[in-house]
Every structure is written in C-alpha cells, then in structure tokens.
C-alpha cells in the first residue's frame, strides 16, 4: 500500500510537472534563471496547500462551530450512524496542536513542491530527461512518511519531525542555489 501510493502520487504529479515545464519552455523560450520553476512551485504548492489544508480545516471549523451551537446533529441527520460517530470522534480530538501539526506539514509540503519544481525546471532547461525519474523517486520518498503514518507504522510526531527537517534542508538548498549572483557594479 505504502509503496504503491507513494509511487502513484509521485508519477502523476511529476509527469504533470515535467510536461508543464516542457510546455513553458517551448512556449516562452529558454530562461536564464529559476524564476519559472519558482513560480510554478509557488502555484503548485499554493494550490495543494489551499485544497488539502485550508478547505479541509475550514470544513472542520464549520463542523465544530455547528457542534458548539447544538446544530451538528441536524446537519448530519442524513448520514449513516457510523459516519456521524467518526465525525464526532474527529471533532473531539481536534486541538490546537493538531492544527499546528497540519500547518507544519503543509509548509513542508509547499517547500517540497517548490524544490521539486526548481529541480524539474533546471532539468528541462538543460535538456535532461533524466530529471523526471529523479523527481519521481524524490517525491515518492517524501510521501513515504505520511503514508507510513496512515498505516500506523510511524507516530505523527516522527512524521512531523521528518517533514520539519526536510523543509529546513530544502529551504537552505533553495536559498543557496536560487540566490541571484552578486556581481560588482
């Protein structure tokens, strides 16, 4: 399950990213810097953060608001009983630390998308098709901790620690490699 999910996610996202970058390179011509890769990464990471983070937690906030007003049961009356029980359990465990962990994970994911976009852009710009398998492997490795958490192999704290360290390393790498060169005027 973990290997399949990690590879499937990586293949679909990275092939899409690679094709998108090739389209950009062909349509707008070569670019000397990493601007297009950074822009693509901001768009990809931002959209993912919005759909996976903001919308999900917005939904949970709305359900918590309904529960605090005593209207949750009315809203959930059409759902099966086991689904309602699961929703109540999830709302009961909703806490500030769990929201903070989601925020940390989304930030790490954003940085990962940015780094992978810069990597793929550089590969496309240099005409190296080998960047696609590399990006797929790196993406699959980055997805593995979250998937191992889902199958209860790793605790959440370990997963978040891995993502925090990964994000920190990628930020350092991006700053060092994408910083414009300072030439004397």
PDB file of C-alpha atoms in Angstrom:
ATOM      1  CA  UNK A   1       0.000   0.000   0.000  1.00  0.00           C
ATOM      2  CA  UNK A   2       2.702   2.480   1.006  1.00  0.00           C
ATOM      3  CA  UNK A   3       4.967   1.827  -1.990  1.00  0.00           C
ATOM      4  CA  UNK A   4       2.082   1.865  -4.472  1.00  0.00           C
ATOM      5  CA  UNK A   5       0.559   5.057  -3.061  1.00  0.00           C
ATOM      6  CA  UNK A   6       3.899   6.864  -2.910  1.00  0.00           C
ATOM      7  CA  UNK A   7       4.820   5.882  -6.463  1.00  0.00           C
ATOM      8  CA  UNK A   8       1.371   6.604  -7.904  1.00  0.00           C
ATOM      9  CA  UNK A   9       1.317  10.058  -6.343  1.00  0.00           C
ATOM     10  CA  UNK A  10       4.862  10.764  -7.475  1.00  0.00           C
ATOM     11  CA  UNK A  11       4.355   9.539 -11.042  1.00  0.00           C
ATOM     12  CA  UNK A  12       1.184  11.549 -11.645  1.00  0.00           C
ATOM     13  CA  UNK A  13       2.445  14.757 -10.059  1.00  0.00           C
ATOM     14  CA  UNK A  14       5.934  14.659 -11.519  1.00  0.00           C
ATOM     15  CA  UNK A  15       4.898  13.680 -15.043  1.00  0.00           C
ATOM     16  CA  UNK A  16       2.398  16.545 -14.945  1.00  0.00           C
ATOM     17  CA  UNK A  17       5.049  18.918 -13.616  1.00  0.00           C
ATOM     18  CA  UNK A  18       7.558  17.779 -16.257  1.00  0.00           C
ATOM     19  CA  UNK A  19       5.064  18.179 -19.113  1.00  0.00           C
ATOM     20  CA  UNK A  20       4.022  21.584 -17.761  1.00  0.00           C
ATOM     21  CA  UNK A  21       7.627  22.723 -17.602  1.00  0.00           C
ATOM     22  CA  UNK A  22       8.314  21.479 -21.135  1.00  0.00           C
ATOM     23  CA  UNK A  23       5.263  23.392 -22.328  1.00  0.00           C
ATOM     24  CA  UNK A  24       6.527  26.545 -20.605  1.00  0.00           C
ATOM     25  CA  UNK A  25       9.995  26.130 -22.101  1.00  0.00           C
ATOM     26  CA  UNK A  26       8.645  25.611 -25.614  1.00  0.00           C
ATOM     27  CA  UNK A  27       6.017  28.322 -25.464  1.00  0.00           C
ATOM     28  CA  UNK A  28       8.048  31.068 -23.836  1.00  0.00           C
ATOM     29  CA  UNK A  29      11.566  30.075 -24.799  1.00  0.00           C
ATOM     30  CA  UNK A  30      14.589  29.480 -22.627  1.00  0.00           C
ATOM     31  CA  UNK A  31      15.027  31.355 -19.394  1.00  0.00           C
ATOM     32  CA  UNK A  32      18.366  32.033 -17.758  1.00  0.00           C
ATOM     33  CA  UNK A  33      17.171  31.809 -14.172  1.00  0.00           C
ATOM     34  CA  UNK A  34      14.984  29.714 -11.937  1.00  0.00           C
ATOM     35  CA  UNK A  35      12.064  32.165 -11.955  1.00  0.00           C
ATOM     36  CA  UNK A  36       9.722  29.917 -13.907  1.00  0.00           C
ATOM     37  CA  UNK A  37      10.482  26.937 -11.699  1.00  0.00           C
ATOM     38  CA  UNK A  38       9.943  29.014  -8.571  1.00  0.00           C
ATOM     39  CA  UNK A  39       6.701  30.450  -9.953  1.00  0.00           C
ATOM     40  CA  UNK A  40       5.451  27.001 -10.918  1.00  0.00           C
ATOM     41  CA  UNK A  41       6.367  25.671  -7.467  1.00  0.00           C
ATOM     42  CA  UNK A  42       4.551  28.523  -5.721  1.00  0.00           C
ATOM     43  CA  UNK A  43       1.462  27.825  -7.819  1.00  0.00           C
ATOM     44  CA  UNK A  44       1.582  24.057  -7.332  1.00  0.00           C
ATOM     45  CA  UNK A  45       2.427  24.208  -3.628  1.00  0.00           C
ATOM     46  CA  UNK A  46      -0.068  27.000  -3.010  1.00  0.00           C
ATOM     47  CA  UNK A  47      -2.912  25.165  -4.730  1.00  0.00           C
ATOM     48  CA  UNK A  48      -2.108  21.996  -2.797  1.00  0.00           C
ATOM     49  CA  UNK A  49      -1.960  23.909   0.489  1.00  0.00           C
ATOM     50  CA  UNK A  50      -5.297  25.518  -0.310  1.00  0.00           C
ATOM     51  CA  UNK A  51      -7.131  22.315  -1.246  1.00  0.00           C
ATOM     52  CA  UNK A  52      -5.564  19.990   1.313  1.00  0.00           C
ATOM     53  CA  UNK A  53      -5.085  22.448   4.161  1.00  0.00           C
ATOM     54  CA  UNK A  54      -7.409  25.422   4.060  1.00  0.00           C
ATOM     55  CA  UNK A  55     -10.529  23.725   2.714  1.00  0.00           C
ATOM     56  CA  UNK A  56     -10.235  20.687   4.989  1.00  0.00           C
ATOM     57  CA  UNK A  57      -9.659  22.755   8.121  1.00  0.00           C
ATOM     58  CA  UNK A  58     -12.368  25.177   7.041  1.00  0.00           C
ATOM     59  CA  UNK A  59     -14.765  22.244   6.910  1.00  0.00           C
ATOM     60  CA  UNK A  60     -13.664  21.051  10.360  1.00  0.00           C
ATOM     61  CA  UNK A  61     -14.034  24.570  11.747  1.00  0.00           C
ATOM     62  CA  UNK A  62     -17.549  24.778  10.350  1.00  0.00           C
ATOM     63  CA  UNK A  63     -18.478  21.406  11.869  1.00  0.00           C
ATOM     64  CA  UNK A  64     -17.002  22.479  15.230  1.00  0.00           C
ATOM     65  CA  UNK A  65     -18.999  25.714  15.039  1.00  0.00           C
ATOM     66  CA  UNK A  66     -22.190  23.733  14.346  1.00  0.00           C
ATOM     67  CA  UNK A  67     -21.419  21.452  17.303  1.00  0.00           C
ATOM     68  CA  UNK A  68     -20.901  24.421  19.616  1.00  0.00           C
ATOM     69  CA  UNK A  69     -24.324  25.771  18.609  1.00  0.00           C
ATOM     70  CA  UNK A  70     -26.025  22.380  19.027  1.00  0.00           C
ATOM     71  CA  UNK A  71     -26.859  22.122  15.315  1.00  0.00           C
ATOM     72  CA  UNK A  72     -24.442  19.387  14.268  1.00  0.00           C
ATOM     73  CA  UNK A  73     -26.901  16.508  14.664  1.00  0.00           C
ATOM     74  CA  UNK A  74     -29.439  18.279  12.457  1.00  0.00           C
ATOM     75  CA  UNK A  75     -26.854  18.841   9.729  1.00  0.00           C
ATOM     76  CA  UNK A  76     -25.653  15.231   9.868  1.00  0.00           C
ATOM     77  CA  UNK A  77     -29.087  13.596  10.064  1.00  0.00           C
ATOM     78  CA  UNK A  78     -28.891  12.212   6.503  1.00  0.00           C
ATOM     79  CA  UNK A  79     -25.557  10.459   7.076  1.00  0.00           C
ATOM     80  CA  UNK A  80     -25.108   6.846   8.246  1.00  0.00           C
ATOM     81  CA  UNK A  81     -24.687   6.440  12.015  1.00  0.00           C
ATOM     82  CA  UNK A  82     -21.096   5.158  11.810  1.00  0.00           C
ATOM     83  CA  UNK A  83     -20.076   8.228   9.793  1.00  0.00           C
ATOM     84  CA  UNK A  84     -21.649  10.523  12.385  1.00  0.00           C
ATOM     85  CA  UNK A  85     -19.783   8.716  15.180  1.00  0.00           C
ATOM     86  CA  UNK A  86     -16.489   9.088  13.285  1.00  0.00           C
ATOM     87  CA  UNK A  87     -17.124  12.787  12.754  1.00  0.00           C
ATOM     88  CA  UNK A  88     -17.828  13.237  16.467  1.00  0.00           C
ATOM     89  CA  UNK A  89     -14.595  11.407  17.333  1.00  0.00           C
ATOM     90  CA  UNK A  90     -12.581  13.563  14.963  1.00  0.00           C
ATOM     91  CA  UNK A  91     -14.137  16.741  16.343  1.00  0.00           C
ATOM     92  CA  UNK A  92     -13.471  15.582  19.897  1.00  0.00           C
ATOM     93  CA  UNK A  93      -9.776  15.160  19.111  1.00  0.00           C
ATOM     94  CA  UNK A  94      -9.453  18.459  17.234  1.00  0.00           C
ATOM     95  CA  UNK A  95      -6.953  20.599  19.108  1.00  0.00           C
ATOM     96  CA  UNK A  96      -4.529  23.460  18.682  1.00  0.00           C
ATOM     97  CA  UNK A  97      -1.531  21.066  18.480  1.00  0.00           C
ATOM     98  CA  UNK A  98      -3.227  19.050  15.728  1.00  0.00           C
ATOM     99  CA  UNK A  99      -3.896  22.236  13.766  1.00  0.00           C
ATOM    100  CA  UNK A 100      -0.279  23.334  14.298  1.00  0.00           C
ATOM    101  CA  UNK A 101       0.945  19.962  13.006  1.00  0.00           C
ATOM    102  CA  UNK A 102      -1.202  20.340   9.897  1.00  0.00           C
ATOM    103  CA  UNK A 103       0.223  23.810   9.339  1.00  0.00           C
ATOM    104  CA  UNK A 104       3.783  22.497   9.695  1.00  0.00           C
ATOM    105  CA  UNK A 105       3.080  19.630   7.307  1.00  0.00           C
ATOM    106  CA  UNK A 106       1.510  21.978   4.733  1.00  0.00           C
ATOM    107  CA  UNK A 107       4.503  24.345   4.959  1.00  0.00           C
ATOM    108  CA  UNK A 108       6.894  21.434   4.440  1.00  0.00           C
ATOM    109  CA  UNK A 109       4.821  20.226   1.502  1.00  0.00           C
ATOM    110  CA  UNK A 110       4.884  23.718  -0.010  1.00  0.00           C
ATOM    111  CA  UNK A 111       8.687  23.842   0.253  1.00  0.00           C
ATOM    112  CA  UNK A 112       8.945  20.346  -1.259  1.00  0.00           C
ATOM    113  CA  UNK A 113       6.773  21.356  -4.229  1.00  0.00           C
ATOM    114  CA  UNK A 114       8.899  24.461  -4.700  1.00  0.00           C
ATOM    115  CA  UNK A 115      12.150  22.476  -4.602  1.00  0.00           C
ATOM    116  CA  UNK A 116      10.873  19.786  -6.979  1.00  0.00           C
ATOM    117  CA  UNK A 117       9.658  22.459  -9.394  1.00  0.00           C
ATOM    118  CA  UNK A 118      13.061  24.154  -9.417  1.00  0.00           C
ATOM    119  CA  UNK A 119      14.765  20.770  -9.921  1.00  0.00           C
ATOM    120  CA  UNK A 120      12.485  19.814 -12.820  1.00  0.00           C
ATOM    121  CA  UNK A 121      12.754  23.288 -14.373  1.00  0.00           C
ATOM    122  CA  UNK A 122      16.545  23.086 -14.304  1.00  0.00           C
ATOM    123  CA  UNK A 123      16.412  19.633 -15.894  1.00  0.00           C
ATOM    124  CA  UNK A 124      14.016  20.757 -18.624  1.00  0.00           C
ATOM    125  CA  UNK A 125      16.063  23.892 -19.260  1.00  0.00           C
ATOM    126  CA  UNK A 126      19.242  21.792 -19.571  1.00  0.00           C
ATOM    127  CA  UNK A 127      17.508  19.234 -21.824  1.00  0.00           C
ATOM    128  CA  UNK A 128      17.979  16.355 -19.378  1.00  0.00           C
ATOM    129  CA  UNK A 129      15.098  13.865 -19.433  1.00  0.00           C
ATOM    130  CA  UNK A 130      16.719  12.003 -16.518  1.00  0.00           C
ATOM    131  CA  UNK A 131      15.347  14.645 -14.183  1.00  0.00           C
ATOM    132  CA  UNK A 132      11.889  13.036 -14.421  1.00  0.00           C
ATOM    133  CA  UNK A 133      12.820   9.682 -12.808  1.00  0.00           C
ATOM    134  CA  UNK A 134      14.860  11.549 -10.187  1.00  0.00           C
ATOM    135  CA  UNK A 135      11.909  13.795  -9.328  1.00  0.00           C
ATOM    136  CA  UNK A 136       9.598  10.756  -9.134  1.00  0.00           C
ATOM    137  CA  UNK A 137      11.927   8.959  -6.716  1.00  0.00           C
ATOM    138  CA  UNK A 138      12.410  12.058  -4.536  1.00  0.00           C
ATOM    139  CA  UNK A 139       8.660  12.728  -4.460  1.00  0.00           C
ATOM    140  CA  UNK A 140       7.894   9.116  -3.527  1.00  0.00           C
ATOM    141  CA  UNK A 141      10.474   9.207  -0.734  1.00  0.00           C
ATOM    142  CA  UNK A 142       8.964  12.439   0.581  1.00  0.00           C
ATOM    143  CA  UNK A 143       5.456  10.934   0.545  1.00  0.00           C
ATOM    144  CA  UNK A 144       6.516   7.772   2.393  1.00  0.00           C
ATOM    145  CA  UNK A 145       6.476   9.122   5.993  1.00  0.00           C
ATOM    146  CA  UNK A 146       2.875  10.336   5.743  1.00  0.00           C
ATOM    147  CA  UNK A 147       1.821   7.029   4.230  1.00  0.00           C
ATOM    148  CA  UNK A 148       3.647   5.103   6.950  1.00  0.00           C
ATOM    149  CA  UNK A 149       1.690   7.153   9.485  1.00  0.00           C
ATOM    150  CA  UNK A 150      -1.588   6.215   7.779  1.00  0.00           C
ATOM    151  CA  UNK A 151      -0.813   2.511   8.170  1.00  0.00           C
ATOM    152  CA  UNK A 152       0.275   3.136  11.774  1.00  0.00           C
ATOM    153  CA  UNK A 153       3.948   2.295  11.292  1.00  0.00           C
ATOM    154  CA  UNK A 154       5.221   5.746  12.311  1.00  0.00           C
ATOM    155  CA  UNK A 155       3.795   8.028  15.006  1.00  0.00           C
ATOM    156  CA  UNK A 156       2.636  11.507  13.985  1.00  0.00           C
ATOM    157  CA  UNK A 157       5.427  13.212  15.920  1.00  0.00           C
ATOM    158  CA  UNK A 158       8.079  11.355  13.917  1.00  0.00           C
ATOM    159  CA  UNK A 159       6.394  12.197  10.632  1.00  0.00           C
ATOM    160  CA  UNK A 160       6.218  15.877  11.539  1.00  0.00           C
ATOM    161  CA  UNK A 161       9.856  15.851  12.673  1.00  0.00           C
ATOM    162  CA  UNK A 162      10.908  14.310   9.347  1.00  0.00           C
ATOM    163  CA  UNK A 163       8.927  16.912   7.410  1.00  0.00           C
ATOM    164  CA  UNK A 164      10.299  19.760   9.508  1.00  0.00           C
ATOM    165  CA  UNK A 165      13.897  18.633   8.889  1.00  0.00           C
ATOM    166  CA  UNK A 166      13.202  18.050   5.189  1.00  0.00           C
ATOM    167  CA  UNK A 167      11.693  21.522   4.823  1.00  0.00           C
ATOM    168  CA  UNK A 168      14.619  23.131   6.649  1.00  0.00           C
ATOM    169  CA  UNK A 169      17.150  21.364   4.406  1.00  0.00           C
ATOM    170  CA  UNK A 170      15.234  22.271   1.260  1.00  0.00           C
ATOM    171  CA  UNK A 171      14.947  25.923   2.307  1.00  0.00           C
ATOM    172  CA  UNK A 172      18.706  26.091   2.817  1.00  0.00           C
ATOM    173  CA  UNK A 173      19.309  24.385  -0.544  1.00  0.00           C
ATOM    174  CA  UNK A 174      16.875  26.688  -2.358  1.00  0.00           C
ATOM    175  CA  UNK A 175      18.357  29.820  -0.821  1.00  0.00           C
ATOM    176  CA  UNK A 176      21.895  28.736  -1.707  1.00  0.00           C
ATOM    177  CA  UNK A 177      21.138  27.619  -5.251  1.00  0.00           C
ATOM    178  CA  UNK A 178      18.489  30.130  -6.336  1.00  0.00           C
ATOM    179  CA  UNK A 179      20.006  33.311  -4.924  1.00  0.00           C
ATOM    180  CA  UNK A 180      20.926  35.737  -7.705  1.00  0.00           C
ATOM    181  CA  UNK A 181      24.657  36.111  -8.121  1.00  0.00           C
ATOM    182  CA  UNK A 182      26.069  39.319  -6.746  1.00  0.00           C
ATOM    183  CA  UNK A 183      28.322  40.884  -9.290  1.00  0.00           C
ATOM    184  CA  UNK A 184      30.314  44.020  -8.671  1.00  0.00           C
ATOM    185  CA  UNK A 185      28.929  47.037 -10.452  1.00  0.00           C
TER     186      UNK A 185
END
